[in-house]
XYZ file of C-alpha atoms in Angstrom:
144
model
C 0.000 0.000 0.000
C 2.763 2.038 0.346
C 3.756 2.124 -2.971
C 0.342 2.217 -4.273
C -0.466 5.606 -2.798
C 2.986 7.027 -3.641
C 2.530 6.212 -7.265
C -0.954 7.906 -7.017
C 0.665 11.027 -5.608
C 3.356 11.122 -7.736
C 0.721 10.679 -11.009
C -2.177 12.569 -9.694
C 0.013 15.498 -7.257
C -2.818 14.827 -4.467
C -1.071 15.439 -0.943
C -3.777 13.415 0.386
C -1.958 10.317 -1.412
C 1.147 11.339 -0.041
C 0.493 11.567 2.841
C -1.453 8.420 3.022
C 1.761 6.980 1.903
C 3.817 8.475 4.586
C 1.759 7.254 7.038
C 1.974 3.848 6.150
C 5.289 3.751 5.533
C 6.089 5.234 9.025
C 3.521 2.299 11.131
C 5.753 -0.545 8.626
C 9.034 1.221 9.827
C 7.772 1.127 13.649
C 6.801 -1.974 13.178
C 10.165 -3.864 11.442
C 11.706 -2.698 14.564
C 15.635 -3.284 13.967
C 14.645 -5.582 11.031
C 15.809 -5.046 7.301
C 13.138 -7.596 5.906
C 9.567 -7.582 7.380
C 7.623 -10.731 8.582
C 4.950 -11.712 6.290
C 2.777 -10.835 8.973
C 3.604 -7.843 11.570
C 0.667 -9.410 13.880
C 2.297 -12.880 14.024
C 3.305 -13.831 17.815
C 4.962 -17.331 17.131
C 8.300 -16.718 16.069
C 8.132 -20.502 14.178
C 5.668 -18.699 11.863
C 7.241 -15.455 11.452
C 8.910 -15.720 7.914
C 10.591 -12.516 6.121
C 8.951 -11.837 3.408
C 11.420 -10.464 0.804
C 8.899 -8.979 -2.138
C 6.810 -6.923 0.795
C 11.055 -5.662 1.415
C 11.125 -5.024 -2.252
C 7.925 -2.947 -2.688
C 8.379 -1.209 0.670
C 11.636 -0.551 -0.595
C 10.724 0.986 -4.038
C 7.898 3.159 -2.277
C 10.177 4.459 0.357
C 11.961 5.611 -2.935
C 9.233 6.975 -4.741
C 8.256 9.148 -1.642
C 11.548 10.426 -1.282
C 10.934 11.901 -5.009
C 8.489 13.609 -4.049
C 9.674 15.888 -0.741
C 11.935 17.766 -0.467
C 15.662 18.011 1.902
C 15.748 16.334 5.093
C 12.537 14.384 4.743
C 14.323 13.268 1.468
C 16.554 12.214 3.040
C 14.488 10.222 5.814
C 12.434 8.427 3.390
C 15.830 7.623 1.313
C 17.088 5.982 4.577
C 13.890 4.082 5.171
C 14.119 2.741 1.743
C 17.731 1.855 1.885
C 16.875 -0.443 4.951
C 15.017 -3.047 3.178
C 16.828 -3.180 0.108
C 20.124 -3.830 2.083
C 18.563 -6.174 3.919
C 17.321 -7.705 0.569
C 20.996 -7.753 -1.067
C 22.427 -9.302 2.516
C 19.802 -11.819 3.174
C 18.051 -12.351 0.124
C 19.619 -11.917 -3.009
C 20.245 -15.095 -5.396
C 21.243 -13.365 -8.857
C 24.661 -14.983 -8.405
C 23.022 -18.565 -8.149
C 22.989 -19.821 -11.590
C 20.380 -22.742 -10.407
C 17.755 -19.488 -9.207
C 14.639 -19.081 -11.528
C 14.149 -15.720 -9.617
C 16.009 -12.982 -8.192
C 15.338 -13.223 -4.292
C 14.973 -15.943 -1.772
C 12.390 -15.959 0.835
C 8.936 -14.951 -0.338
C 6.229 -15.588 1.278
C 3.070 -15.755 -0.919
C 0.885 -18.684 1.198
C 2.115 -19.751 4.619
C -1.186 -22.178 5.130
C 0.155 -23.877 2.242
C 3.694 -24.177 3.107
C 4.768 -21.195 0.319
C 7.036 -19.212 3.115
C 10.562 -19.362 1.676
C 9.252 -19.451 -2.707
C 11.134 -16.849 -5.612
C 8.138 -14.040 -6.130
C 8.116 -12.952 -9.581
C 6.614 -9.805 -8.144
C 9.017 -9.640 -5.519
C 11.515 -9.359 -8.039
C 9.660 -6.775 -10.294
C 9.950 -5.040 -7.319
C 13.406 -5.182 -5.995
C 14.590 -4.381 -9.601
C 12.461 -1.294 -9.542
C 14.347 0.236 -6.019
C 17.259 -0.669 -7.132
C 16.768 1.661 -10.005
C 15.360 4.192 -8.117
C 18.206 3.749 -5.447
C 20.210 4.273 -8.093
C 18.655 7.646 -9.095
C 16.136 6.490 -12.270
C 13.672 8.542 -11.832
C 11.584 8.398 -15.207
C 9.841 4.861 -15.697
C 7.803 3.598 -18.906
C 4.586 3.643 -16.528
């Protein structure tokens, strides 16, 4: 949702988006705690179910980004930080695109814990994590 409202902001210019968006991303950053990849689940008490979820990094990550865009100076530079986070945490923990045997980009996804799919390559996840790395990197004009 994060990135969802950012997107509208940044397409539409409504504040009310962004600061939707802000919002959000501020109760996910209160609620990683010291984490760099979120729990699939921030309401999860049994730590034998609470799995990182690596494409809910990813898209945290690339709206972190895409509200950074859109203030200006030190709160920039805030939401730059907050964005960082996850995508570190996604390159230290999660990244497989030096396993030649990967059919996806990042490890741990979690897409279905019922049915056992807690640790699965999300091609969304990776849509994802490609998109804030190019916006960490400073792309800022996208085909969308």
């Amino acid at each position: 949702m994060i990135h969802g409202y950012a997107q509208c902001a940044l397409t539409t210019g409504n504040a009310a988006d962004l600061a939707i968006a802000k919002r959000l991303a501020a109760k996910a950053e209160a609620l990683m705690g010291s984490d760099k990849v979120p729990v699939w689940d921030f309401s999860v008490t049994d730590p034998a179910l609470a799995f990182r979820e690596s494409s809910a990094a990813a898209i945290m990550a690339a709206g972190a980004y895409l509200i950074a865009a859109q203030v200006p100076g030190e709160e920039a530079e805030r939401w730059t930080a907050f964005g960082d986070r996850p995508l570190n945490g996604l390159l230290e923990t999660c990244d497989l695109t030096a396993d030649p045997k990967a059919h996806g980009m990042l490890a741990h996804g979690a897409s279905h814990i019922p049915r056992g799919l807690n640790d699965t390559m999300l091609p969304y996840g990776d849509y994802y994590f490609m998109e804030a790395l190019m916006r960490a990197l400073g792309h800022r004009h996208f085909f969308w």
